[in-house]
Coordinates of C-alpha atoms in Angstrom, one line a residue:
X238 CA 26.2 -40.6 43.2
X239 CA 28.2 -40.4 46.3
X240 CA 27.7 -42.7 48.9
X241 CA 25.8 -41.6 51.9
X242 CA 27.0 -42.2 56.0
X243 CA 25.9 -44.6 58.7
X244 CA 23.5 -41.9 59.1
X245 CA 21.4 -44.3 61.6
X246 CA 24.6 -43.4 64.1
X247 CA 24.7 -39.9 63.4
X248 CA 22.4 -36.3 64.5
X249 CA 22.1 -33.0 63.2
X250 CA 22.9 -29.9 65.0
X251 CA 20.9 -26.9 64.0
X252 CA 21.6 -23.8 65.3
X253 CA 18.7 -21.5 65.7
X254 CA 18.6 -17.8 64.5
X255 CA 19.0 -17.7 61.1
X256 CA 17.4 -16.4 57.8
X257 CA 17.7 -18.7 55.0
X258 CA 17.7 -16.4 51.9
X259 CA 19.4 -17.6 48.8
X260 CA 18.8 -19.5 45.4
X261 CA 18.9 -23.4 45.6
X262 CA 18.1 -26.1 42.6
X263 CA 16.4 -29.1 43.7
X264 CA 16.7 -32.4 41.4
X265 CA 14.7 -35.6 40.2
X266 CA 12.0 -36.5 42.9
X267 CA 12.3 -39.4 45.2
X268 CA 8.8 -40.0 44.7
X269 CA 9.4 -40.5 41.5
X270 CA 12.3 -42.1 40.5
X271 CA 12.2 -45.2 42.3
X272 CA 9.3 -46.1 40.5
X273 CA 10.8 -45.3 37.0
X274 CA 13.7 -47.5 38.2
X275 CA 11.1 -50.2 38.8
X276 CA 9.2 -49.4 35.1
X277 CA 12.9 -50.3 33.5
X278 CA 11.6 -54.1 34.7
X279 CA 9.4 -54.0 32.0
X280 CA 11.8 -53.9 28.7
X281 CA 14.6 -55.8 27.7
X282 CA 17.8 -53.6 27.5
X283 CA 19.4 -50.3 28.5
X284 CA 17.1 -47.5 30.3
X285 CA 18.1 -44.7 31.4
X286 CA 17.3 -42.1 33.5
X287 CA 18.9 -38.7 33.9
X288 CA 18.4 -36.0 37.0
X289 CA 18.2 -38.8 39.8
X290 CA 18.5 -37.4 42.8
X291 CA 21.4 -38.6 45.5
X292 CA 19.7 -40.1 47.9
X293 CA 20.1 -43.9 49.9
X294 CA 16.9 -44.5 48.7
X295 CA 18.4 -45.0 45.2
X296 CA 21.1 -47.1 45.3
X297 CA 18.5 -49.8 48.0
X298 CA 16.4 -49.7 44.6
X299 CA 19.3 -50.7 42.6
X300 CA 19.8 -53.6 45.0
X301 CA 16.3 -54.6 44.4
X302 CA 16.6 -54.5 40.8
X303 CA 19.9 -55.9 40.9
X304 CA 18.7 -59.3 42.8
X305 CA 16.4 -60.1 40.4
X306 CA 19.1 -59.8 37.8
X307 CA 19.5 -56.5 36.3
X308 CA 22.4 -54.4 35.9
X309 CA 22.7 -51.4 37.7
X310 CA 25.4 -48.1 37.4
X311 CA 24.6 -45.1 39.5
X312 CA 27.4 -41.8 37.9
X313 CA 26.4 -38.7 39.3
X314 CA 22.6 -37.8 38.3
X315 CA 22.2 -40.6 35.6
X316 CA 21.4 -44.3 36.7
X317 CA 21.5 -46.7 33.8
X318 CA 19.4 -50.0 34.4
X319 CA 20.3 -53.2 31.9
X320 CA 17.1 -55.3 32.3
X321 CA 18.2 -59.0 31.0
X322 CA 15.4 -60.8 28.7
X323 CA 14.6 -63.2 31.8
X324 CA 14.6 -61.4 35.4
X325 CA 14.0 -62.9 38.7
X326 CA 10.2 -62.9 40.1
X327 CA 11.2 -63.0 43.7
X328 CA 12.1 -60.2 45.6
X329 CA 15.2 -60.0 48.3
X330 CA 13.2 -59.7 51.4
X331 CA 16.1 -57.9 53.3
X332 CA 16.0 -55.4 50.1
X333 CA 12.6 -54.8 49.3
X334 CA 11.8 -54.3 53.2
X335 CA 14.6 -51.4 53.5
X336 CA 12.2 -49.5 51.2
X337 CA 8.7 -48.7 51.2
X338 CA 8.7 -47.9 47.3
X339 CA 10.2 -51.9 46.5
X340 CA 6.1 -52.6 46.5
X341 CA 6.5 -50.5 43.0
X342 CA 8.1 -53.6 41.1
X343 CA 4.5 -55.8 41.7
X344 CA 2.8 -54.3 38.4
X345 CA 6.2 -54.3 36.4
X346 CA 6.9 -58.1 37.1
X347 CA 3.0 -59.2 36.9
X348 CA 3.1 -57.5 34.0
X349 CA 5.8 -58.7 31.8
X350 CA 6.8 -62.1 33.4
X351 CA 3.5 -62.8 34.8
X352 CA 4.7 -63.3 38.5
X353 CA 6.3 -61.4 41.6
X354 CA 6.7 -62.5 45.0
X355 CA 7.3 -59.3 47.7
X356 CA 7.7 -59.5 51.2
X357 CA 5.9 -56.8 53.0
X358 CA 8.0 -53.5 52.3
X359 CA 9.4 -51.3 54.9
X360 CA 9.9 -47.8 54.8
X361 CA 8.5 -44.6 56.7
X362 CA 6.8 -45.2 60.0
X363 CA 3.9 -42.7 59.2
X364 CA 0.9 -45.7 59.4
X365 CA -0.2 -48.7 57.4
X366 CA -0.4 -48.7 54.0
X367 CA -2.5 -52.1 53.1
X368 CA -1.7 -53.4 49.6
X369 CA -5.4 -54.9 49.6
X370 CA -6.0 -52.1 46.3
X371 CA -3.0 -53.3 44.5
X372 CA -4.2 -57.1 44.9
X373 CA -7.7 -55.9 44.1
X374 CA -6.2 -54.6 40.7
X375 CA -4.3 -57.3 39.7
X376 CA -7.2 -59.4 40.3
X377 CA -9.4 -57.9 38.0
X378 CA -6.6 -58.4 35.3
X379 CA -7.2 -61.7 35.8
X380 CA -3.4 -62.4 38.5
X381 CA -4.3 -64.3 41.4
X382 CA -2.9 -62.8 45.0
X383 CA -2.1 -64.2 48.4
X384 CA -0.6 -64.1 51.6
X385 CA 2.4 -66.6 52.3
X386 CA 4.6 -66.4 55.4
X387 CA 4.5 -62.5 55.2
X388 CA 4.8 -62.5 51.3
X389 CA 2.4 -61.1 48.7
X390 CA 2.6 -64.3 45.7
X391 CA 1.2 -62.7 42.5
X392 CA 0.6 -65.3 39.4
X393 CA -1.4 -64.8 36.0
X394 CA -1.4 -67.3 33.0
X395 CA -2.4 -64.1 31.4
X396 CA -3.8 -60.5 32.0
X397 CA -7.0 -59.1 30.6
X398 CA -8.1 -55.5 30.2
X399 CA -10.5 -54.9 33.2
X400 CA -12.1 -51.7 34.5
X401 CA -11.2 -50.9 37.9
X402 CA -12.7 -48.0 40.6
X403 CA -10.5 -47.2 43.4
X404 CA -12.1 -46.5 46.6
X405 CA -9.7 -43.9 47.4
X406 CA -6.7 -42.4 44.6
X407 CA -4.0 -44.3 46.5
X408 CA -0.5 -43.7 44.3
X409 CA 0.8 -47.1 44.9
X410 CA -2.7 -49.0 43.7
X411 CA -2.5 -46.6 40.5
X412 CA 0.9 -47.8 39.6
X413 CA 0.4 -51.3 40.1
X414 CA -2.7 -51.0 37.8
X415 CA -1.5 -49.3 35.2
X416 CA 1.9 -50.8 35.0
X417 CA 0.4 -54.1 34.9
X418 CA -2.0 -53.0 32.2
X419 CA -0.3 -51.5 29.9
X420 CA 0.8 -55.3 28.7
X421 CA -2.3 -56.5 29.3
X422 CA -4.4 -57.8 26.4
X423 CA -7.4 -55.3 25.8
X424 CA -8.5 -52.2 27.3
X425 CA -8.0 -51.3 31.1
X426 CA -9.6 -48.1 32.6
X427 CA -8.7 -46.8 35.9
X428 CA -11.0 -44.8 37.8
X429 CA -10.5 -42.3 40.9
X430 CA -7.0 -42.9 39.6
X431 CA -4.2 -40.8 41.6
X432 CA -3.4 -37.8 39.9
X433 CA 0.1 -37.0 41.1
X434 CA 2.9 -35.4 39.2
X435 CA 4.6 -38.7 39.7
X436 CA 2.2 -40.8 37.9
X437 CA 2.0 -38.7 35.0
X438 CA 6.0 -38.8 34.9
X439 CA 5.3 -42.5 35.2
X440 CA 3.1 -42.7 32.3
X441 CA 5.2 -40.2 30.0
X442 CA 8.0 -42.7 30.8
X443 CA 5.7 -45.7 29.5
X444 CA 4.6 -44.1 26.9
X445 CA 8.1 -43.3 25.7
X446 CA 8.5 -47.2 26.1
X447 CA 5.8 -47.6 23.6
X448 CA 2.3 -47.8 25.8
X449 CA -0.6 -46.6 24.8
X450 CA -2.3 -44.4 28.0
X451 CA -4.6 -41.7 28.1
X452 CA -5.7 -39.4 31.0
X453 CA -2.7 -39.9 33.5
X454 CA -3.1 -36.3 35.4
X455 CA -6.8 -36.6 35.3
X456 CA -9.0 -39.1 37.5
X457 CA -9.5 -41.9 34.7
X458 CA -6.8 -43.3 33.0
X459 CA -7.2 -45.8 30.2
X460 CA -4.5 -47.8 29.0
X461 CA -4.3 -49.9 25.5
X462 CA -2.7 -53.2 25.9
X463 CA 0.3 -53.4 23.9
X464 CA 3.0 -56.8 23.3
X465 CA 5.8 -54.8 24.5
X466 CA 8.0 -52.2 25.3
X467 CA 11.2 -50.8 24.3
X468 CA 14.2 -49.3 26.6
X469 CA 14.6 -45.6 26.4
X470 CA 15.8 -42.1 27.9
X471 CA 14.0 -40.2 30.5
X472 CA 14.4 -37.1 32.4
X473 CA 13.2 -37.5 36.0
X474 CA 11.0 -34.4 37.0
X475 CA 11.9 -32.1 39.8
X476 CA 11.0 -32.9 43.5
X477 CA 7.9 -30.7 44.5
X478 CA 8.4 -31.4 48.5
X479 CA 12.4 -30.9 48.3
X480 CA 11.0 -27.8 46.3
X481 CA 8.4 -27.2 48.8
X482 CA 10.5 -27.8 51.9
X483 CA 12.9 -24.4 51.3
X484 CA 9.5 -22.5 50.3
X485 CA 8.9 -23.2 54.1
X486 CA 12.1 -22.8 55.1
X487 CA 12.2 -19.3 54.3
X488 CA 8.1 -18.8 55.3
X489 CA 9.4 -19.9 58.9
X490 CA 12.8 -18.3 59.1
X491 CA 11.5 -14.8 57.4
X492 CA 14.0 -15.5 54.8
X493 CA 13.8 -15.3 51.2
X494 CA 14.2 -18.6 48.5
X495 CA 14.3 -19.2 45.1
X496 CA 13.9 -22.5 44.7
X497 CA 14.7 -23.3 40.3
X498 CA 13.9 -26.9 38.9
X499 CA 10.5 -27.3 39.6
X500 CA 7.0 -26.5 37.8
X501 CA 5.5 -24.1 39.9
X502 CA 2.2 -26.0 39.3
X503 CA 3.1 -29.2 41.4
X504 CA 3.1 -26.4 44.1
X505 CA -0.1 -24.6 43.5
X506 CA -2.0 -24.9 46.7
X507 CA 1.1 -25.2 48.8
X508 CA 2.1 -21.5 47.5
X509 CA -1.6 -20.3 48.0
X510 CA -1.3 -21.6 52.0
X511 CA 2.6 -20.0 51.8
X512 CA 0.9 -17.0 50.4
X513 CA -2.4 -16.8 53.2
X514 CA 0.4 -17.1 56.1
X515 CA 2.0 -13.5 54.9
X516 CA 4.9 -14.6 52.5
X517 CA 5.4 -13.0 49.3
X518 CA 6.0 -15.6 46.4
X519 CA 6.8 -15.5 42.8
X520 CA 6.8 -18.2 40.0
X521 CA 8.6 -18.3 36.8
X522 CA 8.7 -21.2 34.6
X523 CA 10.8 -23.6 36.3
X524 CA 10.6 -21.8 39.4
X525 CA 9.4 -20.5 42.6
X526 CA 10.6 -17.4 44.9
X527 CA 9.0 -16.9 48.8
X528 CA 10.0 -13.9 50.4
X529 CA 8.7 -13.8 54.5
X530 CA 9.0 -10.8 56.0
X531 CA 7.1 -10.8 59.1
X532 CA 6.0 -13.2 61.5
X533 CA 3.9 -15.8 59.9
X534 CA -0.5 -15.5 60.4
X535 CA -1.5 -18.9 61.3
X536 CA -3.9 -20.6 59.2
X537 CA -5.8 -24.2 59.3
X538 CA -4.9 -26.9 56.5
X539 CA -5.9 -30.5 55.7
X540 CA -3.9 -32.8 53.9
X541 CA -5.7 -34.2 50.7
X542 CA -4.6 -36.2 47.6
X543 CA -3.1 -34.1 44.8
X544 CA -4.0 -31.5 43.6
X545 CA -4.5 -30.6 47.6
X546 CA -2.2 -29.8 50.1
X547 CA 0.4 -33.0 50.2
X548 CA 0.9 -35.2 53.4
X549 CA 4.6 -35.0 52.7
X550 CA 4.1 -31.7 53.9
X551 CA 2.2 -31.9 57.2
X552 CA 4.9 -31.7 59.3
X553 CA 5.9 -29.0 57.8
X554 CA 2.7 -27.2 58.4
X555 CA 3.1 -28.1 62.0
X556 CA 6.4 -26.5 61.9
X557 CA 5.2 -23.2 60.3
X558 CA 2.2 -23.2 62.9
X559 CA 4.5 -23.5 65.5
X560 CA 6.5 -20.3 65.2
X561 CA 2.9 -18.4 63.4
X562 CA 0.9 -15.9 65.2
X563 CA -2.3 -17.8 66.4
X564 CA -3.4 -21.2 66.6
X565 CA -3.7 -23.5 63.9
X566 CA -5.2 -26.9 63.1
X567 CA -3.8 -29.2 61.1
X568 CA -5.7 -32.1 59.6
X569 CA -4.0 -35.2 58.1
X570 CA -6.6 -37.1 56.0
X571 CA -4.2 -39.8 54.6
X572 CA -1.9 -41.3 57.2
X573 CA -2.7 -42.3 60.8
X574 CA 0.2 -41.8 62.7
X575 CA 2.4 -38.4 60.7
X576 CA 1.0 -36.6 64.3
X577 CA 4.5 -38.3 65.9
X578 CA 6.2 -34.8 64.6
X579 CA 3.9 -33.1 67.4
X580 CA 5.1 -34.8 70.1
X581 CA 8.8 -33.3 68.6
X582 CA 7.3 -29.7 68.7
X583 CA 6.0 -30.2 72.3
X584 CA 9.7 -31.0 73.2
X585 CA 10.5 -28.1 71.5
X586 CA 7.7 -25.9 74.0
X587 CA 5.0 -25.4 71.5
X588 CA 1.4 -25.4 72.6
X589 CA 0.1 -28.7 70.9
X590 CA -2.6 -31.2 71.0
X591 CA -4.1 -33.7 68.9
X592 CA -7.3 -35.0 68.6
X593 CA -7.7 -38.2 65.9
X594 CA -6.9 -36.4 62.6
X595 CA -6.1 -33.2 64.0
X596 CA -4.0 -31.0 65.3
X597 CA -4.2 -27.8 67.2
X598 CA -0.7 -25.9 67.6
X599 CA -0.6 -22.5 69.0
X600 CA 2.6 -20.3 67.5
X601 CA 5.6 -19.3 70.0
X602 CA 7.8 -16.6 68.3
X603 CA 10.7 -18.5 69.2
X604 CA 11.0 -21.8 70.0
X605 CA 13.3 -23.8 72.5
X606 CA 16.2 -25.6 71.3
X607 CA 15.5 -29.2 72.4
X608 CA 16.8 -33.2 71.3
X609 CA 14.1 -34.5 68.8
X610 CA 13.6 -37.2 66.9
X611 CA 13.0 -38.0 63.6
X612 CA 10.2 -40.7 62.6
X613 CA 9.7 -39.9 58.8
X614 CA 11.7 -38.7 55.9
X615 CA 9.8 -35.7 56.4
X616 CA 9.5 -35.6 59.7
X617 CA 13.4 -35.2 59.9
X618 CA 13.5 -32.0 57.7
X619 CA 10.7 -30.8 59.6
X620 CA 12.3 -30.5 62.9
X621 CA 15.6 -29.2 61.2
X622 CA 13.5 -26.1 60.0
X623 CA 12.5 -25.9 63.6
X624 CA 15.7 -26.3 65.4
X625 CA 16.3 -23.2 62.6
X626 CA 13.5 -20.7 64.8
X627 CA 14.5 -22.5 68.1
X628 CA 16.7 -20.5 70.7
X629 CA 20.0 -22.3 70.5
X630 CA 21.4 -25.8 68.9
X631 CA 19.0 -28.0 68.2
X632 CA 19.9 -31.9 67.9
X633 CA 17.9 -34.1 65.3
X634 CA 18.7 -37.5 65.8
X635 CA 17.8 -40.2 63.7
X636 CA 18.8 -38.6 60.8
X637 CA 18.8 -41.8 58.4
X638 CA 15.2 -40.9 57.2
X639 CA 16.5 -37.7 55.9
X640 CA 19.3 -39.2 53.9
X641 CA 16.4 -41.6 51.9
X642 CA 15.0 -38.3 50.7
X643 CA 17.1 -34.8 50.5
X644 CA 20.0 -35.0 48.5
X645 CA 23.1 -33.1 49.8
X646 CA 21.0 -31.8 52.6
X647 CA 24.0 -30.6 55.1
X648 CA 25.3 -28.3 51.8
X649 CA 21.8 -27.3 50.8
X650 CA 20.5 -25.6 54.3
X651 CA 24.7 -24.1 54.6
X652 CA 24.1 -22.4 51.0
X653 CA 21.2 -20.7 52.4
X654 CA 22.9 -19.5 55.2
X655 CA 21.5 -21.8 57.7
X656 CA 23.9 -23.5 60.3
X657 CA 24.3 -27.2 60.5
X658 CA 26.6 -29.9 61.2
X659 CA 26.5 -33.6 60.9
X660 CA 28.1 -35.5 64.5
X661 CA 27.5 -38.8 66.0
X662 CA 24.8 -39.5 67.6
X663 CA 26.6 -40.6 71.1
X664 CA 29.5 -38.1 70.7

């Protein structure tokens, strides 16, 4: 993987005007790979995993995994992770709180060394995201949980199959169940379990190791104790919002994108909205096409846990509303402050409001070109499709937060025709 720029000191400028109409592949998900990186924890020896996408977030994994003792090469698309027969239980706080996904090694070092320490991980500033379900979990295993100095301490002299209900399918509480289950002695069920792409790939990934789970893609999972795993190979799957991002790229640009590397099914309601606003789109296999040929029909959404419409792609939604004919609302039902992207589209002289979980946007057919900023990975790609429908250059600063999730991002919008440039922030 190359290595990315102080992209904290650097903007994009986006120049507005321009169809993006092309074919583009997207590789392994972000929200997926870290935590596979963190599932290596759990076997002694050489795992591997192949089309990794090259993004920062990546290599500030490696850094966690390396600390506690593991060997890490990043080559391209393949990261290779030794995993020593002791690790480290204690996280680097300066590491783990560069990241949001660090919380992901919790289950893997509960589970197989029967302690972790974490600081309080860092990462998006799209609201809080209590770790109260993952302690809950690990409780019921039979691991004991606290707070010390703004660390979570997780110990177990051993862990017990336990039945667990989540209040709500939080992603992060399902992995740090199952994970730690899956060497647990007995039989563990998981219910209102998260039902993500990214947990199944998770749980193929365990399974290859030698666990015994059932249900992952469903909303119970029930996992087999077993005495341990083995290192193997694994193929990361394709990133549904990178996907997803270019399907509304050309939605809001009236462009036309295939988009090849993704199963079309990780993308189902998010091509029926694509599809309501007036795009054309087509699925193959391992792909997806959109077509937009007029201006887009506003619509309302609501973000929901998979399979509904992902929060990854609110903003995006906001972004399409903004140039659609109409007004929209847009309802986030997962994170409490994602709305910070609307105060960016009112820079940009879109009619917007919100209102607790919603959002009301009325659609300009051309936006103004304005100085934004980025608060979220998401966020950041967001106003870049903007600054695309806006009347002249666009600058996105804050750019960093796009770097942790879109791989090759500059070269990805350029081979879709859309004009870009990377420059310091304070040129």
């Amino acid at each position: 993987m190359s290595s990315q720029p102080d992209s904290a000191k650097e903007s994009f400028l986006v120049t507005g005007g321009v169809r993006l109409t092309g074919e583009i592949p997207v590789s392994g998900a972000k929200n997926s790979v870290l935590k596979l990186m963190a599932v290596a924890l759990m076997a002694e020896g050489r795992t591997t995993l192949t089309n990794c996408p090259d993004i920062s977030d990546v290599p500030a994994m490696a850094d966690v995994l390396r600390h506690l003792g593991c060997t890490v090469e990043i080559t391209g698309d393949v990261v290779v992770i030794d995993t020593p027969a002791q690790v480290g239980h204690v996280a680097d706080d300066k590491a783990a709180q560069r990241l949001r996904a660090s919380v992901c090694i919790l289950g893997p070092l509960v589970a197989r060394h029967r302690r972790a320490v974490l600081a309080m991980p860092g990462g998006d500033a799209i609201g809080s995201r209590p770790l109260d379900w993952h302690q809950n979990g690990l409780s019921l295993l039979g691991a004991t949980t606290r707070m010390d100095h703004g660390r979570l301490v997780a110990e177990a002299d051993e862990l017990r199959g336990a039945h667990y209900k989540l209040k709500f399918p939080s992603v992060g509480a399902t992995e740090t169940f199952v994970t730690a289950a899956v060497l647990a002695k007995g039989t563990s069920v998981l219910e209102n379990a998260a039902r993500e792409p990214e947990i199944v790939d998770i749980c193929e990934l365990l399974s290859e190791m030698g666990a015994q789970i059932s249900g992952a893609g469903t909303s119970t999972i029930t996992v087999e104790g077993v005495d341990k795993l083995r290192p193997v190979s694994h193929r990361v799957i394709g990133d549904r919002i990178v996907a997803a991002t270019w399907a509304y790229g050309a939605a809001m640009t009236r462009g036309d994108v295939t988009v090849r590397g993704i199963d079309p099914m990780f993308l189902h309601v998010v091509l029926e909205y694509l599809h309501s606003v007036g795009a054309d789109v087509e699925t193959g296999p391992d792909h997806i096409r959109v077509r937009q040929d007029r201006r887009p029909t506003a619509r309302n959404v609501r973000t929901l846990p998979f399979p509904g419409f992902p929060t990854d792609l609110q903003p995006m939604a906001i972004a399409l509303a903004a140039v659609s004919d109409g007004l929209s609302v847009v309802t986030e039902n997962l994170f409490e402050s994602r709305f910070r992207f609307v105060e960016e589209m009112v820079r940009m002289g879109v009619d917007a409001e919100t209102d607790g979980h919603h959002a009301k946007i009325r659609g300009r057919d051309r936006l103004d070109s304005a100085t934004v900023w980025a608060s979220d990975i998401r966020a950041g790609a967001g106003l870049v499709l903007a600054g695309m429908c806006a009347d002249d250059v666009t600058e996105v600063c804050e750019i960093f937060h796009v770097d942790r999730g879109y791989p090759d991002f500059v070269q990805n919008v350029r081979s879709l025709g859309g004009v870009i440039e990377r420059v310091p922030t304070y040129r």
